[in-house]
PDB file of C-alpha atoms in Angstrom:
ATOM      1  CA  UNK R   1     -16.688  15.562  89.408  1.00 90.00           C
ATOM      2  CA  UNK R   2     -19.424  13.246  88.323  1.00 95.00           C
ATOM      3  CA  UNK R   3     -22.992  13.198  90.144  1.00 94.00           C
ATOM      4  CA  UNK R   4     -22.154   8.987  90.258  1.00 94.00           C
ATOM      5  CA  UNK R   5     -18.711  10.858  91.936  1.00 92.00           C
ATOM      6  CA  UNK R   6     -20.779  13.181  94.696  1.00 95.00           C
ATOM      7  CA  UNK R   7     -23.246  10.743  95.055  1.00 93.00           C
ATOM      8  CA  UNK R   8     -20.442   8.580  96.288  1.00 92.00           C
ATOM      9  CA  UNK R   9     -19.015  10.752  98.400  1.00 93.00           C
ATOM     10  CA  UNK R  10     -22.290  11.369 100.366  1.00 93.00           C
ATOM     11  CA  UNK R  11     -22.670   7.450 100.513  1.00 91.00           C
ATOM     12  CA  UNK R  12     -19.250   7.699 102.331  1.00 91.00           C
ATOM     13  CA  UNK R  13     -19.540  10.637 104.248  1.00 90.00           C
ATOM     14  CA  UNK R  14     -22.774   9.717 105.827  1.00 91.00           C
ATOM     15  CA  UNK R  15     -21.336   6.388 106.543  1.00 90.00           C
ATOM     16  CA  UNK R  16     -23.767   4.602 104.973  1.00 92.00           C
ATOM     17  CA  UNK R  17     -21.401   1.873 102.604  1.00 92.00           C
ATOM     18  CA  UNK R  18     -19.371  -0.812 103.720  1.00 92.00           C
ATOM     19  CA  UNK R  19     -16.289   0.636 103.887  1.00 93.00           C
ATOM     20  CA  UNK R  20     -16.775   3.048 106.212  1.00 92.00           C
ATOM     21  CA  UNK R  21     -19.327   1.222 108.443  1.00 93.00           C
ATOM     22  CA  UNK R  22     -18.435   1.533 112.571  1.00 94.00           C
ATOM     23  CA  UNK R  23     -17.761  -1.120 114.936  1.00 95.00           C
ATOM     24  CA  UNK R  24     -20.267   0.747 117.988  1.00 97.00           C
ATOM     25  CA  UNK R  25     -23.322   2.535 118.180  1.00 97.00           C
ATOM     26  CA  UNK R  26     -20.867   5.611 120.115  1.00 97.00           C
ATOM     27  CA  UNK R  27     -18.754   5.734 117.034  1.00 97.00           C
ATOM     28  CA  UNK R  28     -21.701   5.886 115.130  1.00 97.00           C
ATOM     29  CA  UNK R  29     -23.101   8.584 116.954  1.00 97.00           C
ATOM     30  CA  UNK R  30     -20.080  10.670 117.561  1.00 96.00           C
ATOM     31  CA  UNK R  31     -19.311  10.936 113.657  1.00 95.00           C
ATOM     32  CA  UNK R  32     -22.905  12.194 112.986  1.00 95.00           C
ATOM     33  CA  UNK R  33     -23.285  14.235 116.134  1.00 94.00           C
ATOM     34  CA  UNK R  34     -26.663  13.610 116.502  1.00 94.00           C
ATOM     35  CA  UNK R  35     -29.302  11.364 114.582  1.00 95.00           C
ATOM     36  CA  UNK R  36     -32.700  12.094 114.368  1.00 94.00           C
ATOM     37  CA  UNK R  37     -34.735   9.598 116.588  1.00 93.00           C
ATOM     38  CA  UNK R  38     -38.292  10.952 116.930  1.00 91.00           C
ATOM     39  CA  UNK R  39     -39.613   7.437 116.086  1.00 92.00           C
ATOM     40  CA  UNK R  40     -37.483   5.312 118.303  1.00 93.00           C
ATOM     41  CA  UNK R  41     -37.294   1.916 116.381  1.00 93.00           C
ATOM     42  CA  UNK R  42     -36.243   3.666 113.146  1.00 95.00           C
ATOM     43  CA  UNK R  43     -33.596   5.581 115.423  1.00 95.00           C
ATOM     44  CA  UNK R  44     -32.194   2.782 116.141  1.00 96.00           C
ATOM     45  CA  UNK R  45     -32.254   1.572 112.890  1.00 96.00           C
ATOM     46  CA  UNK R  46     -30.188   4.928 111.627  1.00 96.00           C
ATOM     47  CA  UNK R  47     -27.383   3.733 113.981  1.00 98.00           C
ATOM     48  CA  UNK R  48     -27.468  -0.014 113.490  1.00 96.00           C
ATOM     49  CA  UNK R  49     -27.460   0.575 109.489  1.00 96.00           C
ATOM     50  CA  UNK R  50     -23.920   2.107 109.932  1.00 96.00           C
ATOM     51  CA  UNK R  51     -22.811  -0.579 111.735  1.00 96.00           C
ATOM     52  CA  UNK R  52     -20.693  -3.825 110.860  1.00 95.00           C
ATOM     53  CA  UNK R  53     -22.945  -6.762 112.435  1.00 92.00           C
ATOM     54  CA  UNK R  54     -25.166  -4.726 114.389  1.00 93.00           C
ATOM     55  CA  UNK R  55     -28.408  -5.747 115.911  1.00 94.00           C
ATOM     56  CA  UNK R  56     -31.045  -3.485 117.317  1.00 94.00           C
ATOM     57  CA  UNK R  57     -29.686  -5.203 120.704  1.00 95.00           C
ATOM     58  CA  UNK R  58     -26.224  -3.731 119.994  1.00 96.00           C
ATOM     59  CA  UNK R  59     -27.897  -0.022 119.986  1.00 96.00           C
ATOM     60  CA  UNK R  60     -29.993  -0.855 122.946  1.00 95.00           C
ATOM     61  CA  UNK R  61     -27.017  -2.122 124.654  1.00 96.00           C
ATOM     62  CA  UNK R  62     -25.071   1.233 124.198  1.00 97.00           C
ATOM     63  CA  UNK R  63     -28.115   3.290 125.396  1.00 96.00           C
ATOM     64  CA  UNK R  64     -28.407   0.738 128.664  1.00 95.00           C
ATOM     65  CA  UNK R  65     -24.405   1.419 128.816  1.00 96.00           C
ATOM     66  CA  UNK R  66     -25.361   5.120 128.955  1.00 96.00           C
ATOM     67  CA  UNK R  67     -23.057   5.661 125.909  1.00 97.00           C
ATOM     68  CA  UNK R  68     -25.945   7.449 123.791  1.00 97.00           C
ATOM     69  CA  UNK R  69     -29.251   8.616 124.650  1.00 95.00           C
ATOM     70  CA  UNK R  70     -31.983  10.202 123.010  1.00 95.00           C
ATOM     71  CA  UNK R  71     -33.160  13.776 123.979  1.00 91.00           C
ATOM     72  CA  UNK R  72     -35.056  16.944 122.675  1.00 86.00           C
ATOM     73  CA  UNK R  73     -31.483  18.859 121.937  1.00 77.00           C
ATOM     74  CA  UNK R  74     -32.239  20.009 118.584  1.00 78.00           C
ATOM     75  CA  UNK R  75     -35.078  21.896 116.996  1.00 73.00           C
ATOM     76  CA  UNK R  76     -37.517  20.364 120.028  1.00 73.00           C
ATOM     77  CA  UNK R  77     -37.344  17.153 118.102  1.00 83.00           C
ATOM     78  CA  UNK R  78     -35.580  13.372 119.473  1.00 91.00           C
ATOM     79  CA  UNK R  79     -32.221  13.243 118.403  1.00 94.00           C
ATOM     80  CA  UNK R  80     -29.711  10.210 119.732  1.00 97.00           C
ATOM     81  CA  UNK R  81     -26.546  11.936 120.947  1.00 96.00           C
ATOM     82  CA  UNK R  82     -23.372  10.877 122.483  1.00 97.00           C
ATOM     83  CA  UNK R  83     -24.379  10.990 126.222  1.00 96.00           C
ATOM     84  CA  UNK R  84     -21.664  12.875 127.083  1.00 95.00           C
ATOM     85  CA  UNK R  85     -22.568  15.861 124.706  1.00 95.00           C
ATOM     86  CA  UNK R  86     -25.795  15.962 125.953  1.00 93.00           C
ATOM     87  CA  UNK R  87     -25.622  18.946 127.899  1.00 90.00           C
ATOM     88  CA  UNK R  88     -23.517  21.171 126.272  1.00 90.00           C
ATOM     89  CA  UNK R  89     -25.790  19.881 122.900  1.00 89.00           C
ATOM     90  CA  UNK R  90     -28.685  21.628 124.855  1.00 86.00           C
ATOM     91  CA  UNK R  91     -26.745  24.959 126.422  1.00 85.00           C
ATOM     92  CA  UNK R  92     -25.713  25.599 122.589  1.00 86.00           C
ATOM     93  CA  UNK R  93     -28.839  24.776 120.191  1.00 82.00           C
ATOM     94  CA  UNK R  94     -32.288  24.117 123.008  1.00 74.00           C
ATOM     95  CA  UNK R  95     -32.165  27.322 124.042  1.00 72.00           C
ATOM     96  CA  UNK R  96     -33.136  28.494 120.861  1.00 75.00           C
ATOM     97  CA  UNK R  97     -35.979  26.587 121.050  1.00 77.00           C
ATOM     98  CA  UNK R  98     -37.042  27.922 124.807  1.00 75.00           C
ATOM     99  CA  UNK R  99     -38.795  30.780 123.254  1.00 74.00           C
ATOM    100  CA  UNK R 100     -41.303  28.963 121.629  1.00 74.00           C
ATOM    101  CA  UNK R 101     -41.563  26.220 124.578  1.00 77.00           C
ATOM    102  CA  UNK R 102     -42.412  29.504 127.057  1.00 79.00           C
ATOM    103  CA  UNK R 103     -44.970  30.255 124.735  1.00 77.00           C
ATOM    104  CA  UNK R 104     -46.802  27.030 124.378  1.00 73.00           C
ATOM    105  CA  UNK R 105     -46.628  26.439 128.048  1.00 79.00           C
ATOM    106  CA  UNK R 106     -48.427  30.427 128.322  1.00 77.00           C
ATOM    107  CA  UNK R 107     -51.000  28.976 126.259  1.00 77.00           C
ATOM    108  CA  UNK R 108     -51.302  25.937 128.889  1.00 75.00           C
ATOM    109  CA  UNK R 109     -51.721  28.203 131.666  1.00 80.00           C
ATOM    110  CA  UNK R 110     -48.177  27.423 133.350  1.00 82.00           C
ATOM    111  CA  UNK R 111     -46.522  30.760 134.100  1.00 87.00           C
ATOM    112  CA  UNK R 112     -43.029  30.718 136.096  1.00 89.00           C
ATOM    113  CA  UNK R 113     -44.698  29.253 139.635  1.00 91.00           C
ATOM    114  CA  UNK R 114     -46.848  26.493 137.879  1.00 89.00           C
ATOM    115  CA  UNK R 115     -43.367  25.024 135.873  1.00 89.00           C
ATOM    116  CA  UNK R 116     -41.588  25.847 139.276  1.00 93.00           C
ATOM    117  CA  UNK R 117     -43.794  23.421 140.854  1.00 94.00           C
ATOM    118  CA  UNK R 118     -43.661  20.914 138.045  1.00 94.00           C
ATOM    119  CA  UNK R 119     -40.060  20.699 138.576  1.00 95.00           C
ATOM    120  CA  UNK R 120     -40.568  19.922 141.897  1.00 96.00           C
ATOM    121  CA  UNK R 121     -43.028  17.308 141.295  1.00 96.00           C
ATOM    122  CA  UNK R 122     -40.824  15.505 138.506  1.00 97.00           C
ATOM    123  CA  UNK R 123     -37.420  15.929 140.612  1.00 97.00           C
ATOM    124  CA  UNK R 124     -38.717  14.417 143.621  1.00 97.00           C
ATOM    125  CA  UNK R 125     -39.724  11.725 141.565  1.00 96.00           C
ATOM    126  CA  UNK R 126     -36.898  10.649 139.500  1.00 98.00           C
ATOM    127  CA  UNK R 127     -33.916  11.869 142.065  1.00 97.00           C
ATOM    128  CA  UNK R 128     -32.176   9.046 142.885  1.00 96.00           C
ATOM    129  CA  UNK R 129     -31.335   7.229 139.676  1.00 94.00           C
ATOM    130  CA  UNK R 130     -35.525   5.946 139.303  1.00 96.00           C
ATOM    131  CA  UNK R 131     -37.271   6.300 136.040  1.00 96.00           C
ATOM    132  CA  UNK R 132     -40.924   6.292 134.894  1.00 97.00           C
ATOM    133  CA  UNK R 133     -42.480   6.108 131.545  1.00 96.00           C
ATOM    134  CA  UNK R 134     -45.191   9.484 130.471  1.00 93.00           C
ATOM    135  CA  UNK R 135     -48.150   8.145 131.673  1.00 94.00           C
ATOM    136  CA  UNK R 136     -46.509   7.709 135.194  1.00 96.00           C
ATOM    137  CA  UNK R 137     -45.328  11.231 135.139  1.00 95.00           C
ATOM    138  CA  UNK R 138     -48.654  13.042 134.008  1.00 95.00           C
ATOM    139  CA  UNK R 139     -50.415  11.088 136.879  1.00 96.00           C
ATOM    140  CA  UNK R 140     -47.618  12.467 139.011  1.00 95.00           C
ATOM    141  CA  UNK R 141     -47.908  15.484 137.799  1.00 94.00           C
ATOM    142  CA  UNK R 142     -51.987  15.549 138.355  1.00 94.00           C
ATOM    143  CA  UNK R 143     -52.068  13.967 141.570  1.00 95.00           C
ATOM    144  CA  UNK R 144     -49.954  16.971 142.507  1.00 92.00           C
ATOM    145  CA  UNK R 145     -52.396  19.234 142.093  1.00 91.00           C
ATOM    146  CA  UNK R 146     -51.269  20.012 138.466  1.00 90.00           C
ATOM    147  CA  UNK R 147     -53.303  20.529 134.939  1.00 88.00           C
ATOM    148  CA  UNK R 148     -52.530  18.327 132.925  1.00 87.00           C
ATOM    149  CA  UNK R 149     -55.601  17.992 130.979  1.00 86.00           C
ATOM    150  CA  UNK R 150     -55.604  18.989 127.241  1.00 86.00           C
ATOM    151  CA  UNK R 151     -51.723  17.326 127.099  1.00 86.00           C
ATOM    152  CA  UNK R 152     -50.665  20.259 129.439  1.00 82.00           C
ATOM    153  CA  UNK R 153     -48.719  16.858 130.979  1.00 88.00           C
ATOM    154  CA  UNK R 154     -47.112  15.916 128.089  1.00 88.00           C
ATOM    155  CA  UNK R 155     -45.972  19.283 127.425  1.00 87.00           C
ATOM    156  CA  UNK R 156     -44.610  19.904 130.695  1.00 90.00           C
ATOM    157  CA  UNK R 157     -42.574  16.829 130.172  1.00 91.00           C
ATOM    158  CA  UNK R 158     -41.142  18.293 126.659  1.00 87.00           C
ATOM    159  CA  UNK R 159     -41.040  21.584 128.526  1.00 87.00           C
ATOM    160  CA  UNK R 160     -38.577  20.120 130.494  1.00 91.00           C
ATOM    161  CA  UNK R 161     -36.844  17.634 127.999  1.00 90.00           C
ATOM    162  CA  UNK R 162     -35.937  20.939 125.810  1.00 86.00           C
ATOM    163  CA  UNK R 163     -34.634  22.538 128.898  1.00 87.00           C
ATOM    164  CA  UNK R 164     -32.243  19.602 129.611  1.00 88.00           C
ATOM    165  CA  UNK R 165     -33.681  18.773 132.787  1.00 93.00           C
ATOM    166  CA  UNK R 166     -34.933  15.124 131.426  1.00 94.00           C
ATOM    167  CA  UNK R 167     -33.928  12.884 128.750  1.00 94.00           C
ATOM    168  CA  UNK R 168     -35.154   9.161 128.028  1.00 94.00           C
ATOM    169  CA  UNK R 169     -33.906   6.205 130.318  1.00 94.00           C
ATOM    170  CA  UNK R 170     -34.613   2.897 129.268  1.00 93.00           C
ATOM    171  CA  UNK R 171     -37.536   2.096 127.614  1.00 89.00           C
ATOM    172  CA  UNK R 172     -40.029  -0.673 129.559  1.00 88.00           C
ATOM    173  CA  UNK R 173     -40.913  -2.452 126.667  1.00 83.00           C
ATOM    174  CA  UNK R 174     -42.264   0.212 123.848  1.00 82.00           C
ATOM    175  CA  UNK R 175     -42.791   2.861 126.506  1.00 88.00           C
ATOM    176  CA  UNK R 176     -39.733   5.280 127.158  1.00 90.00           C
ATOM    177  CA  UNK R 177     -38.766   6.277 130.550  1.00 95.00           C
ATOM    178  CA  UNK R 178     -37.762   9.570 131.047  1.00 96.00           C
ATOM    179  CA  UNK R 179     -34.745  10.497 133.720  1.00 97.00           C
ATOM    180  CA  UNK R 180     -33.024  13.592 135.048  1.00 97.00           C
ATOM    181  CA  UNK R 181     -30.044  14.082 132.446  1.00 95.00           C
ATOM    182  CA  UNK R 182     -27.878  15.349 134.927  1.00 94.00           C
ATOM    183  CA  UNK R 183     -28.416  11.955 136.874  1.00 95.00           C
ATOM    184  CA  UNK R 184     -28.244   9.920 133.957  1.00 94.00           C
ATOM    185  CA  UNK R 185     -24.828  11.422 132.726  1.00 93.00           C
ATOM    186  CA  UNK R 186     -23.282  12.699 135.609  1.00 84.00           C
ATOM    187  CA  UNK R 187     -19.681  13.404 134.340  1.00 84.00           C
ATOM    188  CA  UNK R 188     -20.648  15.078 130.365  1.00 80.00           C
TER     189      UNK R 188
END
């Protein structure tokens, strides 16, 4: 086998030539598993690039369909995933990652009754179906009598994103929302 032959086959296998191009952003995403997303728009991109005729509406469509969303399910970095592997995705390879998350949120002062009480705060406000973007959150958060100086806010929120508790919604404009993932894809 040539390196022209491998690199061919790698071409192919990441579906990345015409031939084996997909007709949705859930094909897409099943065949890869995951695709890393920690910048959103070039997320998108990764799954529209593998498409025949897709526009960056067609992805956005498919997240808005709840077909695929984007979560912290591997290596505490965004990843779009089929929705409906979400969870398992995070039983099998986040918990891996909890370790480290427990540490860092030692370091922000949140032992087992502080993230107990963030949960509460963030539950109560998304139950229901309702979303809100970070900044909504960490005010949230503070105005419950949380910490969230120093990005203790923001790392509560990947805290719980790593856990599987919340995974983006639908963005308002360039801000993400984040939602309960258990909400969001109620049947995985």
């Amino acid at each position: 086998m040539t390196p022209s032959d491998l690199i061919s086959l790698r071409i192919a296998s990441l579906r990345l030539h015409e031939t084996t191009w997909t007709s949705s952003a859930l094909e897409t995403v099943r065949w890869m598993g995951a695709l890393q997303a920690q910048d959103y728009e070039s997320g998108l991109w990764a799954i529209g690039v593998r498409m025949r005729d897709a526009t960056r509406l067609d992805v956005i469509e498919a997240i808005t369909r709840r077909e695929i969303l984007r979560t912290w399910s591997m290596r505490g970095t965004w990843h779009f995933v089929p929705a409906e592997d979400a969870a398992w995705m995070h039983r099998l390879m986040a918990s891996r990652m909890m370790n480290a998350v427990r540490k860092y949120s030692a370091d922000y002062g949140f032992d087992d009754k502080g993230l107990a009480r963030a949960r509460e705060v963030i539950v109560k406000a998304l139950a229901g179906g309702r979303a809100l973007p970070r900044p909504a959150l960490v005010r949230l958060l503070s105005d419950g009598g949380i910490d969230t100086s120093d990005q203790g806010g923001n790392h509560l929120i990947r805290h719980f994103g790593n856990e599987g508790m919340l995974c983006n919604g639908i963005s308002e404009g360039k801000e993400p929302t984040f939602v309960l993932l258990n909400e969001w894809v109620p049947k995985p």
